[in-house]
CSV table of C-alpha atoms in Angstrom, one decimal:
chain,number,residue,atom,x,y,z
A,419,MET,CA,-17.7,-2.0,1.7
A,420,LYS,CA,-14.7,-0.8,4.1
A,421,TYR,CA,-11.9,-0.6,1.1
A,422,ARG,CA,-12.8,-1.2,-1.7
A,423,GLN,CA,-13.6,-4.0,-4.7
A,424,LEU,CA,-10.5,-5.7,-5.1
A,425,THR,CA,-9.7,-5.6,-9.0
A,426,LYS,CA,-10.3,-8.8,-12.0
A,427,GLU,CA,-6.5,-9.3,-11.6
A,428,GLN,CA,-6.3,-9.5,-8.1
A,429,PHE,CA,-9.5,-12.1,-7.4
A,430,GLU,CA,-7.7,-13.3,-10.7
A,431,SER,CA,-4.9,-14.2,-8.7
A,432,LEU,CA,-6.6,-15.3,-5.6
A,433,HIS,CA,-9.0,-17.6,-7.4
A,434,ALA,CA,-8.1,-20.1,-4.7
A,435,GLU,CA,-8.3,-18.7,-1.9
A,436,PHE,CA,-11.5,-17.3,-2.7
A,437,ALA,CA,-12.6,-20.3,-4.0
A,438,GLN,CA,-11.6,-21.5,0.1
A,439,PHE,CA,-13.8,-19.0,1.3
A,440,LEU,CA,-16.8,-19.0,-0.8
A,441,ALA,CA,-16.5,-23.3,-0.2
A,442,THR,CA,-16.3,-21.4,4.7
A,443,GLN,CA,-20.0,-20.8,3.4
A,444,SER,CA,-20.3,-24.0,1.7
A,445,ILE,CA,-21.1,-22.6,-1.9
A,446,ASP,CA,-19.7,-24.7,-4.6
A,447,VAL,CA,-18.3,-23.7,-7.9
A,448,ASN,CA,-22.2,-24.5,-9.4
A,449,GLU,CA,-23.9,-22.5,-6.9
A,450,TRP,CA,-21.2,-19.5,-7.3
A,451,ASN,CA,-22.6,-19.6,-11.0
A,452,GLN,CA,-26.1,-19.8,-10.0
A,453,ILE,CA,-25.8,-16.6,-7.9
A,454,LYS,CA,-23.3,-14.4,-10.1
A,455,GLU,CA,-26.4,-15.5,-13.0
A,456,GLU,CA,-29.4,-15.2,-11.1
A,457,LYS,CA,-28.7,-12.8,-7.8
A,458,PRO,CA,-25.3,-10.5,-8.4
A,459,HIS,CA,-25.9,-8.1,-6.2
A,460,VAL,CA,-25.3,-10.7,-3.6
A,461,ALA,CA,-22.2,-12.5,-5.9
A,462,GLU,CA,-21.1,-8.6,-5.1
A,463,GLU,CA,-21.7,-8.9,-1.5
A,464,GLU,CA,-19.3,-12.0,-1.4
A,465,MET,CA,-17.2,-10.1,-3.0
A,466,ASN,CA,-16.6,-7.2,-1.6
A,467,ILE,CA,-16.6,-9.2,2.0
A,468,PHE,CA,-14.0,-11.3,0.6
A,469,SER,CA,-12.1,-8.2,-0.8
A,470,ASP,CA,-12.4,-6.5,2.9
A,471,MET,CA,-10.5,-9.5,4.4
A,472,VAL,CA,-8.3,-9.4,1.9
A,473,TRP,CA,-6.8,-5.8,2.3
A,474,ASP,CA,-7.2,-6.1,6.0
A,475,ASP,CA,-5.0,-8.9,5.8
A,476,VAL,CA,-2.3,-7.4,3.8
A,477,LEU,CA,-2.7,-4.0,5.5
A,478,THR,CA,-2.4,-5.6,9.5
A,479,LYS,CA,0.9,-7.4,8.0
A,480,THR,CA,1.8,-3.9,5.9
A,481,GLN,CA,5.0,-2.4,8.1
A,482,TYR,CA,6.6,0.7,5.3
A,483,LEU,CA,5.0,2.5,2.4
A,484,GLU,CA,6.9,4.7,-0.5
A,485,HIS,CA,5.4,7.1,-2.3
A,486,PHE,CA,7.7,8.2,-5.0
A,487,SER,CA,7.4,11.9,-7.7
A,488,LYS,CA,9.1,13.4,-9.9
A,489,GLN,CA,10.4,15.5,-6.9
A,490,SER,CA,10.4,14.6,-3.7
A,491,ILE,CA,9.3,11.0,-1.7
A,492,ASN,CA,7.8,9.9,0.9
A,493,LEU,CA,8.7,7.7,2.7
A,494,PHE,CA,6.3,6.0,6.1
A,495,LYS,CA,7.3,2.9,8.6
A,496,CYS,CA,3.9,2.0,9.9
A,497,GLU,CA,4.1,1.3,13.4
A,498,GLU,CA,1.2,-0.2,15.4
A,499,LYS,CA,-0.4,2.8,16.9
A,500,THR,CA,2.5,5.9,15.2
A,501,ILE,CA,3.1,6.7,11.7
A,502,HIS,CA,6.5,7.8,10.6
A,503,ARG,CA,7.2,9.6,8.2
A,504,ILE,CA,10.6,10.8,6.1
A,505,TYR,CA,9.9,13.2,3.8
A,506,ILE,CA,13.0,13.9,0.8
A,507,LYS,CA,12.8,17.0,-1.4
A,508,VAL,CA,15.4,17.7,-4.4
A,509,THR,CA,15.9,21.1,-5.8
A,510,LYS,CA,17.9,20.1,-8.5
A,511,GLU,CA,16.7,18.9,-12.2
A,512,LEU,CA,16.1,16.1,-11.8
A,513,SER,CA,13.5,13.1,-11.5
A,514,LEU,CA,13.2,10.9,-9.1
A,515,LEU,CA,10.7,9.2,-11.4
A,516,GLU,CA,13.8,8.0,-13.3
A,517,LYS,CA,16.9,5.6,-13.3
A,518,GLU,CA,19.3,9.4,-13.1
A,519,GLY,CA,17.7,11.3,-11.0
A,520,TYR,CA,16.5,8.0,-8.2
A,521,GLU,CA,20.6,7.2,-9.0
A,522,TRP,CA,21.8,11.1,-8.4
A,523,LEU,CA,19.7,10.8,-4.6
A,524,LEU,CA,21.8,6.9,-3.6
A,525,LYS,CA,25.3,8.7,-4.6
A,526,ASN,CA,25.1,12.5,-2.9
A,527,PRO,CA,22.0,12.2,0.2
A,528,THR,CA,23.9,14.7,1.8
A,529,ASP,CA,24.1,17.8,-0.7
A,530,ASP,CA,23.0,21.0,-0.4
A,531,LEU,CA,19.7,20.4,-3.1
A,532,VAL,CA,18.0,17.5,-1.1
A,533,ASP,CA,16.4,18.0,1.9
A,534,TYR,CA,15.0,16.2,5.1
A,535,PHE,CA,12.3,16.3,6.8
A,536,THR,CA,11.0,14.0,9.7
A,537,GLY,CA,7.7,13.5,12.0
A,538,SER,CA,5.5,11.3,13.6
A,539,LYS,CA,2.0,10.4,14.9
A,540,LYS,CA,-0.8,8.9,15.7
A,541,TYR,CA,-2.7,7.4,14.0
A,542,ASN,CA,-6.2,9.8,13.3
A,543,THR,CA,-8.3,7.2,12.7
A,544,GLU,CA,-8.0,3.1,12.7
A,545,ARG,CA,-4.7,2.6,11.4
A,546,ASN,CA,-5.8,0.0,8.4
A,547,ALA,CA,-8.0,2.8,6.7
A,548,GLU,CA,-4.8,5.3,6.7
A,549,LEU,CA,-3.0,3.2,5.3
A,550,PHE,CA,-5.7,2.1,2.8
A,551,ASP,CA,-6.0,5.8,2.1
A,552,LEU,CA,-2.1,6.0,1.2
A,553,ILE,CA,-2.0,3.3,-0.7
A,554,GLU,CA,-5.1,4.3,-3.2
A,555,LYS,CA,-3.0,8.4,-3.8
A,556,GLY,CA,-0.1,6.4,-4.8
A,557,SER,CA,2.1,4.6,-2.5
A,558,THR,CA,3.4,0.9,-2.2
A,559,ILE,CA,4.6,-1.6,0.1
A,560,SER,CA,8.0,-1.7,0.9
A,561,LYS,CA,10.2,-3.8,2.3
A,562,GLY,CA,11.6,-0.2,4.6
A,563,LYS,CA,15.0,-0.8,3.0
A,564,LEU,CA,14.9,2.4,1.8
A,565,TYR,CA,12.7,4.0,4.9
A,566,GLU,CA,16.1,2.4,7.1
A,567,TYR,CA,19.7,4.0,4.8
A,568,PHE,CA,17.2,7.5,5.0
A,569,TYR,CA,16.6,6.8,8.7
A,570,LYS,CA,20.2,6.3,9.5
A,571,LEU,CA,21.1,9.1,7.4
A,572,THR,CA,18.4,11.9,9.7
A,573,SER,CA,18.8,10.1,13.0
């Protein structure tokens, strides 16, 4: 398996897509129920293959990631061959995980208590694998508004 199996909730939300995936292999609902009962390892493998397909599709389309912690934010722009990072560290006693702290940062981005670090690098391994690793470590996919806002400030 390339990534990890989708959660039960993710499978439920992709029920129609999973049914279509099974149909491409000529597996109907009755046969699927039989496979789950009589050959659980085969059912697990089908679920793993589908999960990898979904993750590959999502990761290929991902352009931005964000990771928030109490005192810092990591913003990533994920291009085809290069990933760009803006790291924002706040030394003021506040939490960026709370609305008040986040709003303070947006209102005071040039305050002396805010430090910025930027960098870019080529991917060490396959792009989607690196993005998946960042997601597993707590990053979330975003539309990139925050990245672009801080990019203009740091450029």
